[in-house]
Coordinates of N, CA and C and ligand atoms in Angstrom, one line a residue:
M4 N -83.7 17.0 -101.2 CA -83.7 18.4 -100.9 C -82.8 19.1 -101.9
H5 N -83.3 20.3 -102.4 CA -82.5 21.0 -103.4 C -81.8 22.1 -102.6
L6 N -80.5 22.1 -102.5 CA -79.8 23.1 -101.8 C -79.5 24.4 -102.6
K7 N -79.5 25.5 -101.9 CA -79.1 26.7 -102.5 C -77.6 26.6 -102.9
P8 N -77.3 26.8 -104.2 CA -75.8 26.6 -104.5 C -74.9 27.6 -103.8
V9 N -73.8 27.1 -103.4 CA -72.8 27.9 -102.7 C -71.6 28.1 -103.7
I10 N -71.4 29.4 -104.0 CA -70.3 29.7 -105.0 C -69.2 30.5 -104.2
A11 N -68.1 29.9 -104.2 CA -67.0 30.4 -103.3 C -65.8 30.8 -104.1
A12 N -65.2 31.9 -103.7 CA -63.9 32.4 -104.4 C -62.8 32.2 -103.5
N13 N -61.8 31.4 -103.9 CA -60.6 31.2 -103.1 C -59.5 32.1 -103.8
W14 N -59.2 33.2 -103.2 CA -58.2 34.1 -103.7 C -56.8 33.7 -103.5
K15 N -56.5 32.6 -102.7 CA -55.2 32.1 -102.4 C -54.3 33.3 -102.0
L16 N -53.0 33.3 -102.5 CA -52.1 34.4 -102.1 C -52.2 35.5 -103.1
N17 N -53.4 36.1 -103.4 CA -53.6 37.1 -104.4 C -54.5 38.2 -103.8
H18 N -54.4 39.3 -104.4 CA -55.2 40.5 -104.0 C -54.8 41.1 -102.7
T19 N -54.1 42.3 -102.8 CA -53.8 43.1 -101.7 C -55.1 43.8 -101.2
P20 N -55.2 44.4 -100.1 CA -56.4 45.2 -99.7 C -56.8 46.2 -100.8
S21 N -55.8 46.9 -101.4 CA -56.2 47.8 -102.5 C -56.8 47.1 -103.7
D22 N -56.2 46.0 -104.0 CA -56.8 45.2 -105.2 C -58.2 44.8 -104.8
A23 N -58.4 44.4 -103.6 CA -59.7 43.9 -103.1 C -60.8 45.0 -103.2
R24 N -60.4 46.2 -102.8 CA -61.3 47.4 -102.9 C -61.8 47.6 -104.3
A25 N -60.8 47.6 -105.2 CA -61.1 47.8 -106.6 C -61.9 46.7 -107.2
F26 N -61.6 45.5 -106.8 CA -62.4 44.3 -107.3 C -63.9 44.4 -106.8
L27 N -64.1 44.7 -105.5 CA -65.4 44.8 -105.0 C -66.2 45.9 -105.7
Q28 N -65.6 47.0 -105.9 CA -66.3 48.1 -106.5 C -66.8 47.7 -107.9
R29 N -66.0 47.0 -108.6 CA -66.4 46.5 -110.0 C -67.4 45.4 -109.9
F30 N -67.1 44.4 -109.0 CA -68.0 43.3 -108.9 C -69.4 43.6 -108.4
L31 N -69.4 44.4 -107.3 CA -70.8 44.7 -106.7 C -71.6 45.6 -107.7
A32 N -71.0 46.4 -108.5 CA -71.8 47.2 -109.5 C -72.5 46.3 -110.5
Q33 N -72.0 45.1 -110.7 CA -72.7 44.2 -111.6 C -73.3 43.0 -111.0
A34 N -73.4 43.0 -109.6 CA -73.9 41.8 -108.9 C -75.1 42.2 -108.0
P35 N -76.3 42.3 -108.5 CA -77.4 42.6 -107.6 C -77.6 41.4 -106.7
K36 N -78.3 41.7 -105.6 CA -78.5 40.7 -104.5 C -79.0 39.4 -105.1
L37 N -78.3 38.3 -104.9 CA -78.6 37.0 -105.5 C -79.3 36.1 -104.4
H38 N -80.6 36.1 -104.4 CA -81.3 35.3 -103.4 C -81.1 33.8 -103.5
E39 N -80.8 33.4 -104.8 CA -80.8 32.0 -105.0 C -79.3 31.4 -105.0
R40 N -78.4 32.2 -104.4 CA -77.0 31.7 -104.3 C -76.4 32.1 -102.9
T41 N -75.6 31.3 -102.4 CA -74.8 31.8 -101.2 C -73.4 32.1 -101.8
L42 N -72.9 33.3 -101.7 CA -71.6 33.6 -102.2 C -70.6 33.7 -101.0
I43 N -69.4 33.2 -101.2 CA -68.4 33.3 -100.2 C -67.1 33.8 -100.8
F44 N -66.4 34.7 -100.1 CA -65.0 35.1 -100.5 C -64.1 34.6 -99.5
F45 N -63.0 34.0 -100.0 CA -61.9 33.6 -99.1 C -60.6 34.4 -99.5
P46 N -60.5 35.6 -98.9 CA -59.3 36.4 -99.2 C -58.2 36.0 -98.3
S47 N -57.0 36.5 -98.5 CA -55.9 36.3 -97.5 C -56.3 36.9 -96.2
A48 N -55.6 36.5 -95.1 CA -55.9 37.0 -93.8 C -55.7 38.5 -93.7
I49 N -54.7 39.0 -94.4 CA -54.4 40.4 -94.3 C -55.5 41.2 -95.1
T50 N -56.0 40.6 -96.1 CA -57.0 41.4 -96.9 C -58.5 41.2 -96.4
L51 N -58.6 40.3 -95.4 CA -60.0 40.0 -94.9 C -60.8 41.2 -94.5
T52 N -60.2 42.0 -93.6 CA -61.0 43.1 -93.0 C -61.4 44.1 -94.1
T53 N -60.6 44.3 -95.1 CA -61.0 45.1 -96.2 C -62.2 44.6 -96.9
V54 N -62.2 43.2 -97.1 CA -63.4 42.6 -97.8 C -64.6 42.7 -96.9
V55 N -64.5 42.4 -95.6 CA -65.6 42.5 -94.7 C -66.2 44.0 -94.8
D56 N -65.3 45.0 -94.7 CA -65.8 46.4 -94.8 C -66.4 46.7 -96.1
G57 N -65.9 46.2 -97.2 CA -66.4 46.4 -98.5 C -67.8 45.8 -98.8
L58 N -68.1 44.8 -97.9 CA -69.4 44.1 -98.1 C -70.4 44.5 -97.0
K59 N -70.1 45.6 -96.3 CA -71.0 45.9 -95.1 C -72.4 46.1 -95.5
D60 N -72.6 46.6 -96.8 CA -74.0 46.8 -97.2 C -74.6 45.5 -97.9
R61 N -73.8 44.4 -97.9 CA -74.2 43.2 -98.6 C -74.1 42.0 -97.7
P62 N -74.8 42.1 -96.5 CA -74.6 41.0 -95.5 C -74.9 39.6 -96.0
E63 N -75.6 39.5 -97.1 CA -75.9 38.1 -97.7 C -74.7 37.5 -98.2
I64 N -73.6 38.2 -98.5 CA -72.4 37.6 -99.0 C -71.4 37.3 -97.8
W65 N -71.0 36.1 -97.8 CA -70.2 35.6 -96.6 C -68.7 35.8 -96.9
V66 N -67.9 35.9 -95.8 CA -66.5 36.0 -96.0 C -65.9 34.8 -95.1
G67 N -64.8 34.3 -95.6 CA -64.1 33.2 -94.9 C -62.6 33.3 -94.9
V68 N -62.0 32.5 -94.1 CA -60.5 32.4 -94.2 C -60.0 31.1 -94.8
Q69 N -58.8 31.2 -95.4 CA -58.3 30.1 -96.1 C -57.6 29.0 -95.2
N70 N -57.3 29.4 -94.0 CA -56.7 28.5 -93.1 C -56.7 29.1 -91.7
V71 N -56.6 28.2 -90.7 CA -56.4 28.7 -89.3 C -55.3 27.7 -88.7
H72 N -54.7 28.2 -87.6 CA -53.8 27.4 -86.9 C -54.5 26.3 -86.1
L73 N -53.8 25.2 -85.8 CA -54.3 24.1 -85.0 C -54.8 24.5 -83.6
E74 N -54.2 25.5 -83.1 CA -54.5 25.9 -81.7 C -55.2 27.3 -81.8
A75 N -56.1 27.5 -80.8 CA -56.8 28.8 -80.9 C -56.0 30.0 -80.5
Q76 N -55.0 29.8 -79.7 CA -54.1 30.9 -79.3 C -52.8 30.4 -78.7
G77 N -51.8 31.3 -78.5 CA -50.6 30.9 -77.9 C -49.4 31.3 -78.7
A78 N -48.2 30.7 -78.4 CA -46.9 31.1 -78.9 C -46.7 30.4 -80.3
F79 N -47.4 31.0 -81.3 CA -47.3 30.4 -82.6 C -47.1 31.5 -83.6
T80 N -45.9 32.1 -83.6 CA -45.6 33.3 -84.4 C -45.9 33.0 -85.9
G81 N -46.6 34.0 -86.4 CA -46.9 34.0 -87.9 C -48.2 33.3 -88.2
E82 N -48.9 32.7 -87.2 CA -50.2 32.0 -87.5 C -51.4 32.9 -87.3
N83 N -52.5 32.4 -87.8 CA -53.8 33.1 -87.6 C -54.8 32.1 -86.9
S84 N -55.6 32.7 -86.0 CA -56.4 31.8 -85.2 C -57.9 31.9 -85.5
V85 N -58.6 30.8 -85.2 CA -60.0 30.7 -85.5 C -60.8 31.8 -84.7
L86 N -60.3 32.2 -83.5 CA -60.9 33.2 -82.7 C -60.8 34.6 -83.4
M87 N -59.6 34.8 -84.0 CA -59.4 36.1 -84.7 C -60.2 36.2 -85.9
A88 N -60.3 35.0 -86.6 CA -61.1 35.0 -87.8 C -62.6 35.3 -87.5
R89 N -63.1 34.7 -86.5 CA -64.5 35.0 -86.1 C -64.7 36.4 -85.7
D90 N -63.7 36.9 -84.9 CA -63.8 38.3 -84.4 C -63.9 39.3 -85.5
V91 N -63.2 39.1 -86.6 CA -63.3 40.1 -87.7 C -64.4 39.8 -88.7
G92 N -65.2 38.8 -88.5 CA -66.4 38.6 -89.3 C -66.4 37.5 -90.3
A93 N -65.3 36.6 -90.2 CA -65.3 35.4 -91.0 C -66.4 34.4 -90.5
R94 N -67.1 33.8 -91.5 CA -68.1 32.8 -91.1 C -67.7 31.4 -91.5
V95 N -66.7 31.2 -92.4 CA -66.4 29.9 -92.9 C -64.8 29.8 -92.9
V96 N -64.3 28.6 -92.7 CA -62.9 28.3 -92.8 C -62.6 27.2 -93.7
L97 N -61.7 27.4 -94.7 CA -61.3 26.2 -95.5 C -60.4 25.3 -94.7
V98 N -60.6 24.0 -94.9 CA -59.7 23.1 -94.2 C -59.2 22.0 -95.2
G99 N -57.9 21.8 -95.2 CA -57.4 20.7 -96.0 C -57.4 21.0 -97.5
H100 N -57.3 22.3 -97.8 CA -57.2 22.6 -99.2 C -55.9 21.9 -99.8
S101 N -56.0 21.5 -101.0 CA -54.9 20.7 -101.6 C -53.5 21.4 -101.4
E102 N -53.5 22.7 -101.5 CA -52.2 23.4 -101.4 C -51.7 23.3 -99.9
R103 N -52.7 23.3 -99.0 CA -52.3 23.1 -97.6 C -51.7 21.7 -97.4
R104 N -52.4 20.7 -98.0 CA -51.9 19.3 -97.9 C -50.6 19.1 -98.6
H105 N -50.5 19.6 -99.8 CA -49.3 19.2 -100.7 C -48.2 20.2 -100.6
V106 N -48.4 21.5 -100.4 CA -47.3 22.4 -100.3 C -46.9 22.6 -98.8
F107 N -47.8 22.5 -97.9 CA -47.5 22.8 -96.5 C -47.5 21.5 -95.6
G108 N -47.7 20.4 -96.2 CA -47.7 19.1 -95.5 C -48.7 18.9 -94.5
E109 N -49.9 19.5 -94.7 CA -51.0 19.2 -93.8 C -51.5 17.8 -93.9
T110 N -51.6 17.1 -92.7 CA -52.0 15.7 -92.7 C -53.5 15.6 -92.3
D111 N -54.0 14.3 -92.5 CA -55.4 14.1 -92.1 C -55.5 14.4 -90.6
A112 N -54.5 14.0 -89.8 CA -54.6 14.3 -88.3 C -54.8 15.8 -88.1
M113 N -54.1 16.6 -88.8 CA -54.3 18.0 -88.6 C -55.7 18.5 -89.1
T114 N -56.2 17.9 -90.2 CA -57.5 18.4 -90.6 C -58.5 17.9 -89.5
T115 N -58.3 16.8 -88.9 CA -59.2 16.3 -87.8 C -59.3 17.4 -86.8
K116 N -58.1 17.8 -86.3 CA -58.1 18.8 -85.2 C -58.7 20.1 -85.6
K117 N -58.4 20.6 -86.8 CA -58.9 21.9 -87.2 C -60.4 21.9 -87.4
M118 N -60.9 20.8 -87.9 CA -62.4 20.7 -88.1 C -63.1 20.8 -86.7
A119 N -62.5 20.1 -85.7 CA -63.1 20.2 -84.3 C -63.0 21.6 -83.8
L120 N -61.8 22.2 -83.9 CA -61.6 23.6 -83.4 C -62.6 24.6 -84.0
I121 N -62.8 24.5 -85.3 CA -63.6 25.4 -86.0 C -65.1 25.2 -85.6
A122 N -65.5 23.9 -85.5 CA -66.9 23.6 -85.2 C -67.2 24.2 -83.7
Q123 N -66.2 24.0 -82.8 CA -66.4 24.5 -81.5 C -66.5 26.0 -81.4
A124 N -65.8 26.6 -82.4 CA -65.9 28.1 -82.4 C -67.1 28.6 -83.1
R125 N -68.0 27.6 -83.5 CA -69.2 27.9 -84.2 C -69.1 28.6 -85.5
L126 N -68.0 28.3 -86.2 CA -67.8 28.7 -87.6 C -68.1 27.5 -88.5
T127 N -68.3 27.7 -89.8 CA -68.5 26.6 -90.7 C -67.2 26.2 -91.3
P128 N -66.8 24.9 -91.1 CA -65.7 24.4 -91.8 C -66.0 24.0 -93.2
M129 N -65.2 24.3 -94.2 CA -65.4 23.8 -95.5 C -64.2 22.8 -95.8
L130 N -64.5 21.5 -95.6 CA -63.5 20.5 -95.8 C -63.2 20.2 -97.2
C131 N -62.0 20.3 -97.7 CA -61.6 20.0 -99.1 C -61.0 18.6 -99.1
V132 N -61.5 17.8 -100.1 CA -60.9 16.4 -100.3 C -60.6 16.3 -101.8
G133 N -59.7 15.4 -102.1 CA -59.4 15.3 -103.5 C -58.1 14.4 -103.7
E134 N -58.1 13.7 -104.8 CA -57.0 12.7 -105.1 C -56.0 13.4 -106.1
T135 N -54.8 12.9 -106.0 CA -53.7 13.3 -106.9 C -53.9 12.6 -108.2
L136 N -53.2 13.0 -109.3 CA -53.3 12.3 -110.5 C -52.9 10.8 -110.4
A137 N -51.8 10.6 -109.7 CA -51.3 9.2 -109.5 C -52.3 8.4 -108.8
E138 N -53.0 8.9 -107.8 CA -54.0 8.2 -107.0 C -55.2 7.9 -108.0
R139 N -55.5 8.9 -108.8 CA -56.6 8.6 -109.7 C -56.3 7.5 -110.7
E140 N -55.1 7.6 -111.2 CA -54.7 6.6 -112.3 C -54.5 5.2 -111.7
S141 N -54.3 5.2 -110.4 CA -54.2 3.8 -109.8 C -55.6 3.4 -109.2
G142 N -56.6 4.1 -109.5 CA -58.0 3.7 -109.1 C -58.3 3.9 -107.6
Q143 N -57.6 4.8 -107.0 CA -57.7 5.0 -105.6 C -58.6 6.2 -105.2
T144 N -59.3 6.8 -106.2 CA -60.0 8.1 -105.9 C -61.0 8.0 -104.7
T145 N -61.8 6.9 -104.8 CA -62.9 6.8 -103.8 C -62.3 6.6 -102.4
E146 N -61.3 5.7 -102.4 CA -60.6 5.4 -101.1 C -60.0 6.7 -100.5
V147 N -59.3 7.5 -101.3 CA -58.6 8.7 -100.8 C -59.6 9.7 -100.3
V148 N -60.6 10.0 -101.1 CA -61.5 11.1 -100.7 C -62.4 10.6 -99.5
E149 N -62.7 9.3 -99.4 CA -63.4 8.9 -98.2 C -62.6 8.8 -97.0
R150 N -61.3 8.5 -97.2 CA -60.4 8.6 -96.0 C -60.2 10.0 -95.5
Q151 N -60.1 11.0 -96.4 CA -60.0 12.4 -96.0 C -61.3 12.8 -95.3
L152 N -62.4 12.4 -95.9 CA -63.7 12.8 -95.3 C -63.8 12.2 -93.8
R153 N -63.5 10.9 -93.7 CA -63.6 10.3 -92.4 C -62.7 11.0 -91.4
A154 N -61.5 11.4 -91.8 CA -60.6 12.1 -90.9 C -61.2 13.4 -90.5
G155 N -61.7 14.1 -91.5 CA -62.3 15.5 -91.2 C -63.5 15.4 -90.2
L156 N -64.2 14.3 -90.3 CA -65.5 14.3 -89.5 C -65.2 13.6 -88.1
S157 N -64.1 13.0 -87.9 CA -63.9 12.0 -86.9 C -64.1 12.6 -85.5
E158 N -63.9 13.8 -85.3 CA -64.1 14.4 -83.9 C -65.4 15.3 -83.8
L159 N -66.2 15.2 -84.8 CA -67.4 16.1 -84.8 C -68.6 15.2 -84.4
D160 N -69.6 15.8 -83.7 CA -70.8 15.1 -83.4 C -71.8 15.3 -84.6
D161 N -72.9 14.6 -84.6 CA -73.8 14.7 -85.7 C -74.3 16.1 -86.1
A162 N -74.6 16.9 -85.0 CA -75.1 18.2 -85.3 C -74.0 19.1 -85.9
Q163 N -72.8 18.9 -85.5 CA -71.7 19.6 -86.1 C -71.4 19.2 -87.5
I164 N -71.5 17.9 -87.8 CA -71.4 17.4 -89.2 C -72.5 18.0 -90.1
G165 N -73.7 18.1 -89.5 CA -74.8 18.7 -90.3 C -74.5 20.1 -90.7
S166 N -73.6 20.8 -90.1 CA -73.3 22.2 -90.4 C -72.1 22.5 -91.2
I167 N -71.4 21.4 -91.7 CA -70.2 21.6 -92.5 C -70.6 21.9 -93.9
M168 N -69.5 22.3 -94.7 CA -69.6 22.3 -96.1 C -68.4 21.4 -96.6
L169 N -68.6 20.8 -97.7 CA -67.6 19.8 -98.2 C -67.2 20.3 -99.7
A170 N -66.0 20.2 -100.0 CA -65.6 20.5 -101.4 C -64.7 19.4 -102.0
Y171 N -65.2 18.8 -103.1 CA -64.4 17.9 -103.9 C -63.5 18.6 -104.8
E172 N -62.2 18.5 -104.6 CA -61.2 19.3 -105.5 C -60.1 18.3 -105.9
P173 N -60.3 17.6 -107.1 CA -59.2 16.8 -107.5 C -57.9 17.6 -107.7
V174 N -56.9 17.1 -107.1 CA -55.6 17.9 -107.1 C -55.1 18.1 -108.5
W175 N -55.3 17.2 -109.4 CA -54.9 17.3 -110.8 C -55.6 18.4 -111.6
A176 N -56.8 18.8 -111.0 CA -57.6 19.8 -111.7 C -57.4 21.2 -111.2
I177 N -56.6 21.4 -110.1 CA -56.5 22.7 -109.4 C -55.4 23.5 -110.1
G178 N -55.9 24.6 -110.7 CA -54.9 25.5 -111.3 C -54.3 25.0 -112.6
T179 N -54.8 23.9 -113.2 CA -54.2 23.2 -114.3 C -54.9 23.5 -115.6
G180 N -56.1 24.0 -115.5 CA -56.9 24.1 -116.7 C -57.7 22.8 -117.1
R181 N -57.4 21.7 -116.3 CA -58.1 20.5 -116.6 C -59.2 20.4 -115.5
T182 N -60.5 20.1 -116.0 CA -61.5 19.9 -115.0 C -62.1 18.5 -115.1
A183 N -62.7 18.1 -114.0 CA -63.4 16.8 -114.0 C -64.6 17.0 -114.9
T184 N -65.1 16.0 -115.6 CA -66.3 16.1 -116.4 C -67.5 16.2 -115.4
P185 N -68.6 16.8 -115.8 CA -69.7 16.8 -114.9 C -70.1 15.4 -114.5
E186 N -69.9 14.4 -115.4 CA -70.3 13.0 -115.0 C -69.3 12.5 -113.9
D187 N -68.0 12.8 -114.1 CA -67.1 12.3 -113.1 C -67.4 13.0 -111.7
A188 N -67.6 14.3 -111.8 CA -67.8 15.1 -110.6 C -69.1 14.5 -109.9
G189 N -70.1 14.3 -110.7 CA -71.4 13.8 -110.2 C -71.2 12.4 -109.5
E190 N -70.4 11.6 -110.1 CA -70.1 10.2 -109.5 C -69.4 10.3 -108.2
I191 N -68.4 11.1 -108.1 CA -67.6 11.3 -106.8 C -68.5 12.0 -105.8
H192 N -69.2 13.0 -106.2 CA -70.1 13.7 -105.2 C -71.2 12.7 -104.7
G193 N -71.7 11.8 -105.6 CA -72.7 10.9 -105.2 C -72.1 9.9 -104.1
G194 N -70.8 9.5 -104.3 CA -70.2 8.6 -103.3 C -70.0 9.4 -102.0
L195 N -69.6 10.6 -102.1 CA -69.4 11.4 -100.8 C -70.7 11.6 -100.1
R196 N -71.8 11.8 -100.9 CA -73.1 11.9 -100.2 C -73.5 10.6 -99.5
R197 N -73.2 9.5 -100.2 CA -73.6 8.2 -99.5 C -72.7 8.0 -98.3
A198 N -71.5 8.4 -98.3 CA -70.7 8.3 -97.1 C -71.2 9.2 -96.0
L199 N -71.7 10.4 -96.4 CA -72.3 11.2 -95.3 C -73.6 10.6 -94.8
V200 N -74.4 10.0 -95.7 CA -75.7 9.4 -95.3 C -75.3 8.3 -94.2
S201 N -74.3 7.5 -94.5 CA -74.1 6.4 -93.6 C -73.5 7.0 -92.2
R202 N -73.0 8.2 -92.2 CA -72.4 8.7 -91.0 C -73.5 9.5 -90.2
V203 N -74.4 10.2 -90.9 CA -75.3 11.1 -90.1 C -76.8 10.9 -90.6
G204 N -77.0 10.0 -91.5 CA -78.4 9.8 -91.9 C -78.8 10.7 -93.1
E205 N -79.9 10.2 -93.8 CA -80.3 10.8 -95.0 C -80.6 12.3 -94.9
K206 N -81.3 12.7 -93.9 CA -81.8 14.1 -93.8 C -80.6 15.1 -93.6
A207 N -79.8 14.8 -92.6 CA -78.7 15.7 -92.4 C -77.7 15.7 -93.6
A208 N -77.5 14.5 -94.2 CA -76.6 14.5 -95.3 C -77.1 15.3 -96.5
A209 N -78.4 15.3 -96.7 CA -79.0 16.0 -97.8 C -78.8 17.5 -97.6
G210 N -78.5 18.0 -96.4 CA -78.4 19.4 -96.1 C -77.0 19.9 -96.2
I211 N -76.0 19.0 -96.5 CA -74.6 19.4 -96.5 C -74.2 19.8 -98.0
P212 N -73.9 21.0 -98.2 CA -73.5 21.3 -99.6 C -72.1 20.7 -100.0
I213 N -72.1 20.1 -101.2 CA -70.8 19.5 -101.7 C -70.5 20.3 -102.9
L214 N -69.4 21.1 -102.8 CA -68.9 21.9 -103.9 C -67.9 21.2 -104.7
Y215 N -67.9 21.6 -106.0 CA -66.8 21.1 -106.9 C -65.8 22.2 -107.1
G216 N -64.5 21.8 -107.1 CA -63.5 22.8 -107.4 C -62.4 22.2 -108.3
G217 N -61.8 23.0 -109.2 CA -60.8 22.5 -110.0 C -60.9 23.1 -111.4
S218 N -60.3 24.3 -111.7 CA -60.3 24.9 -113.0 C -61.7 25.3 -113.5
V219 N -62.6 25.6 -112.5 CA -63.9 26.1 -112.9 C -63.7 27.5 -113.6
N220 N -64.5 27.8 -114.6 CA -64.4 29.1 -115.3 C -65.8 29.4 -115.8
R221 N -65.9 30.6 -116.4 CA -67.3 31.0 -116.8 C -67.8 30.1 -117.9
G222 N -67.0 29.4 -118.6 CA -67.4 28.5 -119.7 C -67.9 27.2 -119.2
N223 N -67.4 26.7 -118.1 CA -67.9 25.3 -117.6 C -68.7 25.3 -116.3
A224 N -68.9 26.5 -115.7 CA -69.5 26.6 -114.4 C -70.9 26.0 -114.4
S225 N -71.7 26.4 -115.4 CA -73.1 26.0 -115.3 C -73.3 24.5 -115.5
Q226 N -72.5 23.9 -116.4 CA -72.6 22.5 -116.6 C -72.2 21.7 -115.4
L227 N -71.1 22.2 -114.7 CA -70.7 21.5 -113.5 C -71.7 21.6 -112.4
L228 N -72.3 22.8 -112.3 CA -73.3 23.0 -111.3 C -74.6 22.2 -111.5
A229 N -74.8 21.8 -112.8 CA -76.0 21.0 -113.1 C -75.8 19.5 -112.8
A230 N -74.6 19.1 -112.5 CA -74.3 17.7 -112.3 C -75.0 17.2 -111.0
P231 N -75.4 15.9 -110.9 CA -76.0 15.5 -109.7 C -75.1 15.6 -108.5
D232 N -75.7 16.0 -107.4 CA -75.0 16.2 -106.1 C -73.9 17.3 -106.1
V233 N -73.8 18.1 -107.1 CA -72.9 19.2 -107.1 C -73.7 20.4 -106.7
D234 N -73.5 20.9 -105.4 CA -74.3 21.9 -104.8 C -73.5 23.2 -104.8
G235 N -72.5 23.3 -105.5 CA -71.8 24.6 -105.5 C -70.4 24.5 -106.1
L236 N -69.7 25.6 -106.2 CA -68.4 25.6 -106.9 C -67.4 26.4 -106.0
L237 N -66.2 25.9 -105.9 CA -65.1 26.5 -105.3 C -64.1 26.9 -106.3
V238 N -63.8 28.2 -106.5 CA -63.2 28.7 -107.7 C -61.9 29.5 -107.3
G239 N -60.8 29.1 -107.9 CA -59.5 29.8 -107.6 C -59.3 30.9 -108.7
G240 N -58.5 30.5 -109.7 CA -58.0 31.5 -110.7 C -59.1 32.3 -111.3
A241 N -60.2 31.7 -111.6 CA -61.3 32.5 -112.3 C -62.1 33.4 -111.4
S242 N -61.7 33.4 -110.1 CA -62.4 34.3 -109.2 C -61.7 35.6 -109.0
L243 N -60.5 35.7 -109.6 CA -59.6 36.8 -109.3 C -60.0 38.1 -110.1
D244 N -60.7 37.8 -111.2 CA -61.2 38.9 -112.1 C -62.6 39.2 -111.8
A245 N -63.0 40.4 -111.6 CA -64.3 40.8 -111.1 C -65.4 40.4 -112.2
D246 N -65.1 40.6 -113.5 CA -66.0 40.3 -114.5 C -66.3 38.8 -114.7
S247 N -65.2 38.1 -114.6 CA -65.2 36.6 -114.7 C -66.0 36.1 -113.5
W248 N -65.7 36.6 -112.4 CA -66.4 36.1 -111.2 C -67.9 36.5 -111.2
A249 N -68.2 37.6 -111.7 CA -69.6 38.1 -111.8 C -70.4 37.1 -112.7
S250 N -69.8 36.6 -113.8 CA -70.5 35.7 -114.6 C -70.6 34.3 -114.0
I251 N -69.6 33.9 -113.3 CA -69.7 32.6 -112.6 C -70.8 32.6 -111.5
V252 N -70.9 33.6 -110.8 CA -71.9 33.6 -109.7 C -73.3 33.5 -110.3
R253 N -73.5 33.9 -111.5 CA -74.8 33.8 -112.1 C -75.0 32.5 -112.9
A254 N -74.0 31.6 -112.8 CA -74.0 30.4 -113.6 C -75.3 29.5 -113.3
Ligands
PEP13 C1 -58.9 26.3 -105.6 O1 -57.9 26.9 -105.3 O2 -59.6 25.8 -104.7 C2 -59.1 26.0 -107.0 C3 -60.1 25.2 -107.3 O3 -58.3 26.7 -107.9 P1 -58.6 26.8 -109.5 O4 -60.0 27.2 -109.7 O5 -57.6 27.8 -110.0 O6 -58.3 25.4 -110.1

């Protein structure tokens, strides 16, 4: 199956609501409706409603949140919930982004719980997996990403797994200017696809988009997208500028 590529912008802790309005004005002026791509924006929770409003005439563009709390509601000051995300129009939730894992100490057990919570709320979880440089250099890449994948899927049934998105984001490539080669990305994505096949079968696994992320820019986007089993791109730094983003979505 050839999947429609998913091109996603992770704005991290950037872009105020005013910045987002200016970005969308510039980006939408040069981005006619793209039938052959699924575009997703992951703004901060505070900027989310501004982005949803700015895209009200472009319902084909999805909006997501970068994180949700482990519980759907309660006494958790400062957190954001999956129910709130859904209520304001988010359709996707990033889970286990490397910054959540390495800056905020998110564990596999936490990603397990979040994946289940998000699937139950009928939103699409986008599970991020990826090895550190030390893990890569000691030959543990496959073991690490497959362990993170198993944890993320462990409380989902087959139908829920069929509706997820997956992102391979080598930690050493995020925000560093270093990217995996298309060959490396294709090899890891192929391994992730095989792991999905053994969990849910050929047909369901073929329908799960596996995105690559890690220093994607307008110069390398189309080559990475052409690699085998690379069904999309998750882009941080290069998604912050409207012109750069407009050329990446056309990659
Ligand atoms: C990311 O934040 O998911 C990411 C891939 O960042 P960058 O493109 O800046 O490496």
